[in-house]
mmCIF file of C-alpha atoms in Angstrom:
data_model
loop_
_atom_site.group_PDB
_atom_site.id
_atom_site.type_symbol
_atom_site.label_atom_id
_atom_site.label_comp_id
_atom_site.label_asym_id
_atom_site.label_seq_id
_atom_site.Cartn_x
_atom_site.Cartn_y
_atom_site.Cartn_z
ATOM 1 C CA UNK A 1 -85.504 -46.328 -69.787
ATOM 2 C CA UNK A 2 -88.036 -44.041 -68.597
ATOM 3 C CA UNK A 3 -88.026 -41.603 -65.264
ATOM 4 C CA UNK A 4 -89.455 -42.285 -62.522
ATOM 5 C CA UNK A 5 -91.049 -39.591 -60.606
ATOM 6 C CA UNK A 6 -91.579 -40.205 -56.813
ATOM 7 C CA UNK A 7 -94.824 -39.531 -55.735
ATOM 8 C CA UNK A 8 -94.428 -38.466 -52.294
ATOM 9 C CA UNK A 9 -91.562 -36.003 -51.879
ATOM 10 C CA UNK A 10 -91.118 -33.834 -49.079
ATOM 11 C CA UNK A 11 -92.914 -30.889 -49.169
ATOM 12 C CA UNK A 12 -94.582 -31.605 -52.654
ATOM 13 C CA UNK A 13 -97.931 -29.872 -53.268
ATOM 14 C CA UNK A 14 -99.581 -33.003 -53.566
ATOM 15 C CA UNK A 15 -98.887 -33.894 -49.816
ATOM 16 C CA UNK A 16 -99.851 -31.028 -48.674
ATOM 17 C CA UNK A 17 -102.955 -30.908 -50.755
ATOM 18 C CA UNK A 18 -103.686 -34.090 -49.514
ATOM 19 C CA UNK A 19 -103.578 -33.585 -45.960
ATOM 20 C CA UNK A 20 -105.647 -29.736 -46.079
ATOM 21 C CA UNK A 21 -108.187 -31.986 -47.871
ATOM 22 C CA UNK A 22 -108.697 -34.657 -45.221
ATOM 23 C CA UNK A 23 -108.309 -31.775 -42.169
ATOM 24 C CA UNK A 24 -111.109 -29.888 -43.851
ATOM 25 C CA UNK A 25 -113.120 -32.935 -44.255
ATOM 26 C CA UNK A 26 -112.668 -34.253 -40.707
ATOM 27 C CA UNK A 27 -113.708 -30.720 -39.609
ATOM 28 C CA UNK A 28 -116.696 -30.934 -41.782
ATOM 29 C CA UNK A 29 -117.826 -34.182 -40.291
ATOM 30 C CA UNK A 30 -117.424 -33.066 -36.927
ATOM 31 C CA UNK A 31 -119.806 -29.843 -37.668
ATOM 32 C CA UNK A 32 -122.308 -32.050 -39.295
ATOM 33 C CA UNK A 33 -122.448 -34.604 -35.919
ATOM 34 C CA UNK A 34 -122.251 -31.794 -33.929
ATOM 35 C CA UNK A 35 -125.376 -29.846 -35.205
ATOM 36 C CA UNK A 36 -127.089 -33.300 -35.371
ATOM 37 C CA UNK A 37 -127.084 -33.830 -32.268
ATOM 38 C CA UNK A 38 -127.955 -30.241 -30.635
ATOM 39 C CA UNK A 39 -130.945 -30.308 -33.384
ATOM 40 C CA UNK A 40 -131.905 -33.636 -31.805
ATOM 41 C CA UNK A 41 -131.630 -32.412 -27.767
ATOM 42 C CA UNK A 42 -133.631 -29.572 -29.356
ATOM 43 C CA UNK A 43 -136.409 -31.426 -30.443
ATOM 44 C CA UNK A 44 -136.520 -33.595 -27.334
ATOM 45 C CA UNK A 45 -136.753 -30.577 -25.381
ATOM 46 C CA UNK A 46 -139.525 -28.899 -27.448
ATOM 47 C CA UNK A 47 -142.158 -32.271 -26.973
ATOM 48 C CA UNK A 48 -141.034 -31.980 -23.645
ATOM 49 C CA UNK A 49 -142.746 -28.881 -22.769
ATOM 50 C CA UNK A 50 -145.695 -29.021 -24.725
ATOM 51 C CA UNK A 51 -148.919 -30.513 -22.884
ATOM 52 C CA UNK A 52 -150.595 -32.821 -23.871
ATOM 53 C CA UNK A 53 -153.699 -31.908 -23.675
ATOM 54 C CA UNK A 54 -154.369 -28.285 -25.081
ATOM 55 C CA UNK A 55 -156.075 -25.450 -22.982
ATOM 56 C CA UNK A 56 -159.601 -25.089 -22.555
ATOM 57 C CA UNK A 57 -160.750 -21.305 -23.424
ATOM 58 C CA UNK A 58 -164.141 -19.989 -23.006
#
């Protein structure tokens, strides 16, 4: 008969690994949608106030 090792035991390193992993990956996903969409309301903002037709100089 062979042991059997249970794989989710209270306060196990693998649990705990586990959940830093997914809290850093949420967090990372989060950043990334958040500088998405700033860098898109920048560039919206930039055509915004160019003109469209560019100043005549003499």
């Amino acid at each position: 008969m062979t042991k059997k090792i249970p794989s989710s035991l209270p306060g196990s390193l693998g649990g705990k690994a586990a959940m830093a992993g997914a809290a850093i990956g949420s967090a990372a996903i989060a950043a990334a949608l958040l500088y998405a969409s700033r860098r898109r309301e920048k560039k919206a903002n930039e055509s915004r106030d160019r003109p469209v037709d560019p100043p005549e100089t003499d």
